[in-house]
mmCIF file of C-alpha atoms and ligand atoms in Angstrom:
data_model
loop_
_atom_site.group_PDB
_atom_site.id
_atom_site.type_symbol
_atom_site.label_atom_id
_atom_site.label_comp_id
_atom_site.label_asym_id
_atom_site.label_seq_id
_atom_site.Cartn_x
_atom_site.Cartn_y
_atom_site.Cartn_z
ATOM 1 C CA UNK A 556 92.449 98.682 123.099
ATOM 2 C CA UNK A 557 94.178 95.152 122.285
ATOM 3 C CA UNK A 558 97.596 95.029 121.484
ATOM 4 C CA UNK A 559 96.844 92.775 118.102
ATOM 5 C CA UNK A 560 94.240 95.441 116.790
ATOM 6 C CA UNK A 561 96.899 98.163 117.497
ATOM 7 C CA UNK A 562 99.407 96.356 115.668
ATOM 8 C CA UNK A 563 97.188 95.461 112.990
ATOM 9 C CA UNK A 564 95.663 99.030 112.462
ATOM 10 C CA UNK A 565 99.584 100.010 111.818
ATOM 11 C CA UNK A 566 100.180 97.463 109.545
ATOM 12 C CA UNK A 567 97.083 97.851 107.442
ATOM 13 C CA UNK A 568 97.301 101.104 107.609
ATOM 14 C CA UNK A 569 101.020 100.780 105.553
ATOM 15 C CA UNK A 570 99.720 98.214 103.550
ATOM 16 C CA UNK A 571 99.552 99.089 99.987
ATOM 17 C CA UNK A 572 97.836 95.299 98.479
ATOM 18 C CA UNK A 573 94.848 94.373 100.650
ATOM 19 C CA UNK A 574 93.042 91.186 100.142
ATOM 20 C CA UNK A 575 90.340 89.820 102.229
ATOM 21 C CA UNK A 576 88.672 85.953 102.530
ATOM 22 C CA UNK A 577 85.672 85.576 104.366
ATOM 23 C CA UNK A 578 83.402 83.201 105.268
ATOM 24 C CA UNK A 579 79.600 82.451 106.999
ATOM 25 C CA UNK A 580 80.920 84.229 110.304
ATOM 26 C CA UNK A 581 80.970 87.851 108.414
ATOM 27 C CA UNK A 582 76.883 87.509 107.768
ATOM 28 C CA UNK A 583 75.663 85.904 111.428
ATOM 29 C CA UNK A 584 75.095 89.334 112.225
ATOM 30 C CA UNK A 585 73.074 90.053 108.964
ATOM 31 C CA UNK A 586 71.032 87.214 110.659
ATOM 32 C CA UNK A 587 72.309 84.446 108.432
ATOM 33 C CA UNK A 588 73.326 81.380 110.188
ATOM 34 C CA UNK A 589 76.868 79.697 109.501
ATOM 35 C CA UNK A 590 77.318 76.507 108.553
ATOM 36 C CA UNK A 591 79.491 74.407 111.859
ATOM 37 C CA UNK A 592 78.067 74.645 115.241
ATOM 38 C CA UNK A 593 74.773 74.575 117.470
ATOM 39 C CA UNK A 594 72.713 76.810 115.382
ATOM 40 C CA UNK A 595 74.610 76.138 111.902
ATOM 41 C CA UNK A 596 72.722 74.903 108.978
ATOM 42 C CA UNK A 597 74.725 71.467 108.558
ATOM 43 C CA UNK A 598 73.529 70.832 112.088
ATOM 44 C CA UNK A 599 70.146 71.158 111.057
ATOM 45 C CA UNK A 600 70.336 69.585 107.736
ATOM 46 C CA UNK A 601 72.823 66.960 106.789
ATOM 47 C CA UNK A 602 75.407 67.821 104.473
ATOM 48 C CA UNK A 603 75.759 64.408 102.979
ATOM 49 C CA UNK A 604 71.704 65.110 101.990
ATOM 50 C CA UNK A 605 71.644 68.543 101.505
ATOM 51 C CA UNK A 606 75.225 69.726 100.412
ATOM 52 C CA UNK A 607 76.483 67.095 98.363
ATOM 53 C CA UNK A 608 75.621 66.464 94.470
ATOM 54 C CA UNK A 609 75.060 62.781 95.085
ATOM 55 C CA UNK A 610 72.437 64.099 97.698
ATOM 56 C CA UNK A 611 70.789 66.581 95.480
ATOM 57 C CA UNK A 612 70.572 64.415 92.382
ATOM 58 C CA UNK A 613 68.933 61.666 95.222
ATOM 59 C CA UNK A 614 66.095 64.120 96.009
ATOM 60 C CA UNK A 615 65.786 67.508 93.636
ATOM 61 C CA UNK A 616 62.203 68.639 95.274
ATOM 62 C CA UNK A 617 64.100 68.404 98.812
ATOM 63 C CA UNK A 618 66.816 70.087 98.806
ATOM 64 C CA UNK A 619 65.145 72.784 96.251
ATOM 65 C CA UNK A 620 62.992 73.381 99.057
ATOM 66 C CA UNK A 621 66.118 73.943 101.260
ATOM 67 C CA UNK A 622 67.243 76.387 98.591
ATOM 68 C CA UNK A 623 63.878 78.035 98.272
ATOM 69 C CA UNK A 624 63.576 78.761 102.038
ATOM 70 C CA UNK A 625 67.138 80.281 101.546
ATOM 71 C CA UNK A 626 66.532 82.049 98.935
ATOM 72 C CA UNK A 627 63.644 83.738 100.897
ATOM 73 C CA UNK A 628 66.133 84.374 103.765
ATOM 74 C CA UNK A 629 68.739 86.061 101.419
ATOM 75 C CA UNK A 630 65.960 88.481 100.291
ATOM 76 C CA UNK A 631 65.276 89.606 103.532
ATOM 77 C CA UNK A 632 68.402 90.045 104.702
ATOM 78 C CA UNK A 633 70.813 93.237 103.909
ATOM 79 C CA UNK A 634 74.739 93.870 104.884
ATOM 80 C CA UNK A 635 75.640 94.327 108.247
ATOM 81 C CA UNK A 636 79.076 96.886 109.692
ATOM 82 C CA UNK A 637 81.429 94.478 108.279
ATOM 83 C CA UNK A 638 80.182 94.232 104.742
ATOM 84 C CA UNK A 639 80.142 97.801 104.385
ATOM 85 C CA UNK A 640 83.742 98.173 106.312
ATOM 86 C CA UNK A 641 85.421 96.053 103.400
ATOM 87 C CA UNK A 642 83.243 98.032 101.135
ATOM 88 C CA UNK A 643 84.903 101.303 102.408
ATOM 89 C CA UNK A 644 88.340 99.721 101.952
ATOM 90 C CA UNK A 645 87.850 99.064 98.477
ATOM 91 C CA UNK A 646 86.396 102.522 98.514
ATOM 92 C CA UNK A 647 89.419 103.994 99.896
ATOM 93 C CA UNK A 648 91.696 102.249 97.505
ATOM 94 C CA UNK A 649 93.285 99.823 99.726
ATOM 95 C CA UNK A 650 91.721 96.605 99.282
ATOM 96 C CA UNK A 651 92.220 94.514 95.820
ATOM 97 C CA UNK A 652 89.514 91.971 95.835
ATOM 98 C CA UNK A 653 87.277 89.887 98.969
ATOM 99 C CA UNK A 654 87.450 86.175 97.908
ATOM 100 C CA UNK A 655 84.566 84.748 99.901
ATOM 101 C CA UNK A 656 82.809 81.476 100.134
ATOM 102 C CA UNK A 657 79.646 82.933 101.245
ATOM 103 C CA UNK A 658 76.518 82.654 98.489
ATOM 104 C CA UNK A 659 74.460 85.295 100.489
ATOM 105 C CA UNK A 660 75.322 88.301 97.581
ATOM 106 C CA UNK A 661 76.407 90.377 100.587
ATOM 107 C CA UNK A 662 79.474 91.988 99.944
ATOM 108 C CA UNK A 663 78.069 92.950 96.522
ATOM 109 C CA UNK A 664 75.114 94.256 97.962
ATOM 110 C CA UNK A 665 77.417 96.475 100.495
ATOM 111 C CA UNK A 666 78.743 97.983 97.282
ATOM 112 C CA UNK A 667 82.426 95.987 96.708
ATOM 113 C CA UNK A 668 83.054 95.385 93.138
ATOM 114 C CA UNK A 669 85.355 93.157 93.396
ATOM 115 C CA UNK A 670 84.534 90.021 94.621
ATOM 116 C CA UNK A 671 85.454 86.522 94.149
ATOM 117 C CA UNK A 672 82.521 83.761 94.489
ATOM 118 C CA UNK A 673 84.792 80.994 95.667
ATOM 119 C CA UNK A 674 81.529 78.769 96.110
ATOM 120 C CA UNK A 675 79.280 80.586 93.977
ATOM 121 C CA UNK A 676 75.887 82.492 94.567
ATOM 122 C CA UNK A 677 73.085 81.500 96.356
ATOM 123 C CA UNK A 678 70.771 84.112 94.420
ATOM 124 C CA UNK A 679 71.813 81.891 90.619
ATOM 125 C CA UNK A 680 70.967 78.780 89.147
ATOM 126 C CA UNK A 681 72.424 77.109 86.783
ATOM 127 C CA UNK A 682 71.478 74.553 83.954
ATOM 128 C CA UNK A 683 73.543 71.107 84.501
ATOM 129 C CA UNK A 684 72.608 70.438 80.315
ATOM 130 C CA UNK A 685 72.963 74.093 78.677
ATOM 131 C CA UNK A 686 75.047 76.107 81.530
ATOM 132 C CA UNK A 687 72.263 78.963 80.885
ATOM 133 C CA UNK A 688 72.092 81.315 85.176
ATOM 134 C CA UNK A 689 69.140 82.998 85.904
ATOM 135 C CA UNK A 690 67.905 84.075 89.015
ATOM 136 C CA UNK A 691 66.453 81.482 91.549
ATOM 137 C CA UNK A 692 62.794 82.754 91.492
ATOM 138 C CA UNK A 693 61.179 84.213 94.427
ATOM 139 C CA UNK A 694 57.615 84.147 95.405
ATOM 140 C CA UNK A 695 55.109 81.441 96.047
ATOM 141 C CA UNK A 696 54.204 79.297 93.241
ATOM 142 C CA UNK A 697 57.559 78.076 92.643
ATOM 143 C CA UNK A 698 58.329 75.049 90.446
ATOM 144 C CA UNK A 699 59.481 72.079 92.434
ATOM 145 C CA UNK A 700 62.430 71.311 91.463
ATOM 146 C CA UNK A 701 62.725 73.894 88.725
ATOM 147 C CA UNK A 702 63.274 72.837 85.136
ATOM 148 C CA UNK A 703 65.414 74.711 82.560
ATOM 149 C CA UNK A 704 64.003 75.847 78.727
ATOM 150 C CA UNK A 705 66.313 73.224 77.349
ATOM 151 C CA UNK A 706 64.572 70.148 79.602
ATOM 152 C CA UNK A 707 68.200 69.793 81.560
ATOM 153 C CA UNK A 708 67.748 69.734 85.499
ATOM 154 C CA UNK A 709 68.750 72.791 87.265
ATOM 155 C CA UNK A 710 71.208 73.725 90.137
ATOM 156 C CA UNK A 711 71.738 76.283 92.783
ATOM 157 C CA UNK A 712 74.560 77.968 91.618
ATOM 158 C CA UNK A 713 76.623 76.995 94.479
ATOM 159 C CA UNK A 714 79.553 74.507 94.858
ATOM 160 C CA UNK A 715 78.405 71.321 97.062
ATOM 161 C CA UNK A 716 80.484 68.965 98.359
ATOM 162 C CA UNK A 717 82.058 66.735 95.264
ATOM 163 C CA UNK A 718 82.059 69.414 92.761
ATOM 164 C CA UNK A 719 85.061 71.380 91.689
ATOM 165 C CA UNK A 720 85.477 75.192 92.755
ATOM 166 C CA UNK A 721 85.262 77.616 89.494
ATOM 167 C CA UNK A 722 88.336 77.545 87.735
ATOM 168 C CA UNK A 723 88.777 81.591 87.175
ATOM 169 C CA UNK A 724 87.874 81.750 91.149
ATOM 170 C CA UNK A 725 90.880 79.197 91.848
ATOM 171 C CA UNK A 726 93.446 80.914 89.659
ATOM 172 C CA UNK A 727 92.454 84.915 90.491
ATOM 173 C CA UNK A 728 92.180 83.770 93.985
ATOM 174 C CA UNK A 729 95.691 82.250 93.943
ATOM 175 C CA UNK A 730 97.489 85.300 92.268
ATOM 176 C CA UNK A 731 95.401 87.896 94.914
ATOM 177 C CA UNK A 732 97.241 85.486 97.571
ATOM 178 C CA UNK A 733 100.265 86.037 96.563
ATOM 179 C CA UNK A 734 101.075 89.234 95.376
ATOM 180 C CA UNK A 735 98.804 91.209 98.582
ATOM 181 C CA UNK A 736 101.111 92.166 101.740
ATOM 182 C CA UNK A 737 98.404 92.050 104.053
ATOM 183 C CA UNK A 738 95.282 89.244 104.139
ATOM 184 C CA UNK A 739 92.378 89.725 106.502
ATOM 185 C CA UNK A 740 90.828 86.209 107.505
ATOM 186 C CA UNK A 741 87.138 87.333 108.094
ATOM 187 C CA UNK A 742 84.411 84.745 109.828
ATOM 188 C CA UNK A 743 85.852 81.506 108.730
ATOM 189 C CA UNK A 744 86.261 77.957 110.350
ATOM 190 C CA UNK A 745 89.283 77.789 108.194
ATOM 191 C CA UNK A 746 87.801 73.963 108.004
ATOM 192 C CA UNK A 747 87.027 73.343 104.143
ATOM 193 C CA UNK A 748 89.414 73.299 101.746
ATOM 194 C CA UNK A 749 90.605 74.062 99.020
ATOM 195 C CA UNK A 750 89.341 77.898 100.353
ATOM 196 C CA UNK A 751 91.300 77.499 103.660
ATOM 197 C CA UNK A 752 94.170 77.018 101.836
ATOM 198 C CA UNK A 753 94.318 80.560 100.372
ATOM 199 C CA UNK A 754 95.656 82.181 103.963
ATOM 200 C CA UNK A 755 98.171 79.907 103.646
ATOM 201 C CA UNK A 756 99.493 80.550 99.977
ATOM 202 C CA UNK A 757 99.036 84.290 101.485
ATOM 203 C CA UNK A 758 101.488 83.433 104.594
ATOM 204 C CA UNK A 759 103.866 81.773 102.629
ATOM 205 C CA UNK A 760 104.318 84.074 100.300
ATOM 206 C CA UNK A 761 104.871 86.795 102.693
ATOM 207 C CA UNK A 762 101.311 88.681 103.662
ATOM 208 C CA UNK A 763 100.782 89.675 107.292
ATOM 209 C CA UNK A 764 97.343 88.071 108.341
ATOM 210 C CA UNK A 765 94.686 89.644 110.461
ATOM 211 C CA UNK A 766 92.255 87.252 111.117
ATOM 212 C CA UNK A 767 88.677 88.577 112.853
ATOM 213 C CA UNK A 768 86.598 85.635 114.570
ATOM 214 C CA UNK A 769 84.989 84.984 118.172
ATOM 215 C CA UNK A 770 86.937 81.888 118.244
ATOM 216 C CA UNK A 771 90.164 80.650 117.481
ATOM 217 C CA UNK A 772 90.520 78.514 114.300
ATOM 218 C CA UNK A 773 92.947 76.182 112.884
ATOM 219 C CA UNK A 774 94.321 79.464 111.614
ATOM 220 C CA UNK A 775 95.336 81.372 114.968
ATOM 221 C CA UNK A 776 97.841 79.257 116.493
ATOM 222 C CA UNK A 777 99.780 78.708 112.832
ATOM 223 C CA UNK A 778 99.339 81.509 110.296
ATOM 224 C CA UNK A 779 97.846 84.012 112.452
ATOM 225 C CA UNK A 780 99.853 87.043 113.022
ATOM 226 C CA UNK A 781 96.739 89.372 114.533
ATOM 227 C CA UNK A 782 93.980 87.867 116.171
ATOM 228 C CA UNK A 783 91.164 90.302 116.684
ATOM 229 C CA UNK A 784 89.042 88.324 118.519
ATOM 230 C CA UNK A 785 85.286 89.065 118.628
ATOM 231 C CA UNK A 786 82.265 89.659 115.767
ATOM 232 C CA UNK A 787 83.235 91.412 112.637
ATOM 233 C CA UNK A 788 81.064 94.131 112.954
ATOM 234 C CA UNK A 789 81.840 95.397 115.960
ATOM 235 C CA UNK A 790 85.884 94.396 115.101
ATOM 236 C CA UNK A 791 86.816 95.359 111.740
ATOM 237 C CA UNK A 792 84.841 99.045 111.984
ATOM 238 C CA UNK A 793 87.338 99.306 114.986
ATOM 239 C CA UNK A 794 90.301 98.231 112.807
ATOM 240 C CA UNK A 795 89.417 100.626 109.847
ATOM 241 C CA UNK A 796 89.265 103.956 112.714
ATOM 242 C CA UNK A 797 92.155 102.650 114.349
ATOM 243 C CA UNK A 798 94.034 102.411 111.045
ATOM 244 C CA UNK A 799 92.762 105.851 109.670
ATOM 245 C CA UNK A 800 90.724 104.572 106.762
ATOM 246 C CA UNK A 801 87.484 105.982 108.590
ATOM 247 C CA UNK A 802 87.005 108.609 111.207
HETATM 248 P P1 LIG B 1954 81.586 77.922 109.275
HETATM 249 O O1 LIG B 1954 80.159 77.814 109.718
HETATM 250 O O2 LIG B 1954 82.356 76.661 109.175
HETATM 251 O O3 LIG B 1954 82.374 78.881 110.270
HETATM 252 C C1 LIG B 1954 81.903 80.142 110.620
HETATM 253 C C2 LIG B 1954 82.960 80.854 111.435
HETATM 254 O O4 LIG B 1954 82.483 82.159 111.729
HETATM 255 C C3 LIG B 1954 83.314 80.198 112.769
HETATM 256 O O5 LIG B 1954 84.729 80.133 112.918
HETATM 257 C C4 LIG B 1954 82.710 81.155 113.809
HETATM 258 O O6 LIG B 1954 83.464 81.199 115.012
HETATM 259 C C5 LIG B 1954 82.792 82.469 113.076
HETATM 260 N N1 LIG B 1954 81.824 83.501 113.516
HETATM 261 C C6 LIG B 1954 80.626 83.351 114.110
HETATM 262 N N2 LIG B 1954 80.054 84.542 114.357
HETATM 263 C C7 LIG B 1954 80.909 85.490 113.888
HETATM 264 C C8 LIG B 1954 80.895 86.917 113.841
HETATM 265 N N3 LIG B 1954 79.861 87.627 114.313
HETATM 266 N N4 LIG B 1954 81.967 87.547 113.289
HETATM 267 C C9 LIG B 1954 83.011 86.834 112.792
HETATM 268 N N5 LIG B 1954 83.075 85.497 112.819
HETATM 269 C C10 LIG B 1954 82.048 84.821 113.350
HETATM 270 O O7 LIG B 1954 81.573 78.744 107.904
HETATM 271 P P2 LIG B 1954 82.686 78.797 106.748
HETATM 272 O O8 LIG B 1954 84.058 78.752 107.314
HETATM 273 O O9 LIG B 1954 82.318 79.911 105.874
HETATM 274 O O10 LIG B 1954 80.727 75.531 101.659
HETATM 275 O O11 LIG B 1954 82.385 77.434 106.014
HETATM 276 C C11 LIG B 1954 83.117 77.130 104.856
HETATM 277 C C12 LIG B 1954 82.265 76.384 103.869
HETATM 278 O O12 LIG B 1954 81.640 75.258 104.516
HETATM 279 C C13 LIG B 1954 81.082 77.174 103.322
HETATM 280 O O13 LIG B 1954 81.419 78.034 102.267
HETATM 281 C C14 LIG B 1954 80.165 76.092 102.853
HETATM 282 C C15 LIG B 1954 80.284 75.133 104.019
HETATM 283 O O14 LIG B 1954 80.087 73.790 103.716
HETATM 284 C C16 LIG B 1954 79.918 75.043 100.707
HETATM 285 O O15 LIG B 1954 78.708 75.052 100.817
HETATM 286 C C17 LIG B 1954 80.657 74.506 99.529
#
């Protein structure tokens, strides 16, 4: 065993204020791709067409069909080790809240009740006229792009590039940072901000960070003080035995 995951099992297992972030890493193994490299979905569709609200207000039938085809993945795909390791933190008292910029509905669907849609949910859409969510239909037959009751156009639910984060998912996120002793950095590029600045707030403020990627990050050279390095469902069931929380 590494020395960082023995370290980190101690700590965590002391800690008393857990809070988690995680990103698209955390759900590659539920078969969902992440967003940077080779196989990521901003290599395969531009995020200045796809991602930003300039883009989707360009072409709604576009990148509706992007979200469609999503949408379809998201159904079939279910929580992997990792998901239900955080859930069985939460379970066992010990962790507060997972802020996470993922869409996929993953956590939730592991069972964690509290979670903090940093960039919203990939599963919702929202009216840009009336602000009325409902679910982004599934099926065939689907409109293209959708249209809401009140005539207004309609919006994944997600943040894109240009738009602001949710205001009650900034604030909660910023108090979780800084009261928790202990943040675990789960599956993120720590590349797009303002979520990467969370670990930080965390750091600063005095929290011990275990961060769980293949790779290293801007995060593992500066904040980092346990790098488990490898996928998160093989690393953080590891760190949850090692720590005592599971057998
Ligand atoms: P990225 O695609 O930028 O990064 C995914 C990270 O997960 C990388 O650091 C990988 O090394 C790591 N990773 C890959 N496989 C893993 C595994 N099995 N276990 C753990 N980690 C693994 O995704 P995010 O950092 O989430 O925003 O991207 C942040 C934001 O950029 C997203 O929320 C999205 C995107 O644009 C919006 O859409 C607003």
């Amino acid at each position: 065993m590494s020395d960082a995951l023995e370290q980190a099992a101690r700590v965590l297992h002391g800690a008393t204020s857990i809070v988690a972030v995680t990103g698209a890493g955390i759900s590659v193994e539920s078969n969902i791709p992440a967003f940077r490299g080779p196989k990521g979905l901003w290599t395969k569709y531009p995020p200045e067409e796809y991602a930003t609200i300039e883009g989707f207000l360009e072409d709604l039938a576009k990148v509706w069909r992007l979200w469609y085809e999503l949408g379809d993945l998201l159904a079939d795909s279910a929580p992997n080790p990792a998901h239900y390791a955080l859930a069985q933190l939460e379970q066992a008292g010990k962790l507060d809240a997972i802020i996470t910029q993922n869409v996929d509905n993953l956590h939730q669907a592991a069972g964690n009740q509290h979670v903090i849609e940093y960039h919203g949910n990939g599963k919702r859409m929202v009216c840009l006229e009336c602000g009325a969510q409902q679910p982004i239909p599934e099926g065939p037959d689907r409109p293209l792009p959708p249209r809401c009751v009140c005539g207004g156009l309609i919006k994944p639910d997600v943040v894109m590039f240009g738009e602001l984060i949710p205001q009650d998912a900034l604030t909660e996120s910023e108090h979780l940072a800084i009261q928790c002793d202990v943040m675990l950095v789960v599956g993120t590029s720590a590349e797009v901000y303002p979520a990467a600045q969370v670990p930080h707030t965390a750091k600063y403020a005095g929290a011990y960070i275990i961060e769980v990627n293949p790779e290293h990050t801007a995060f593992t050279s500066t904040i980092t003080d346990a790098f488990l390095q490898g996928p998160a469902g093989h690393m953080l069931p590891a760190l949850l035995a090692q720590a005592g929380v599971t057998r």
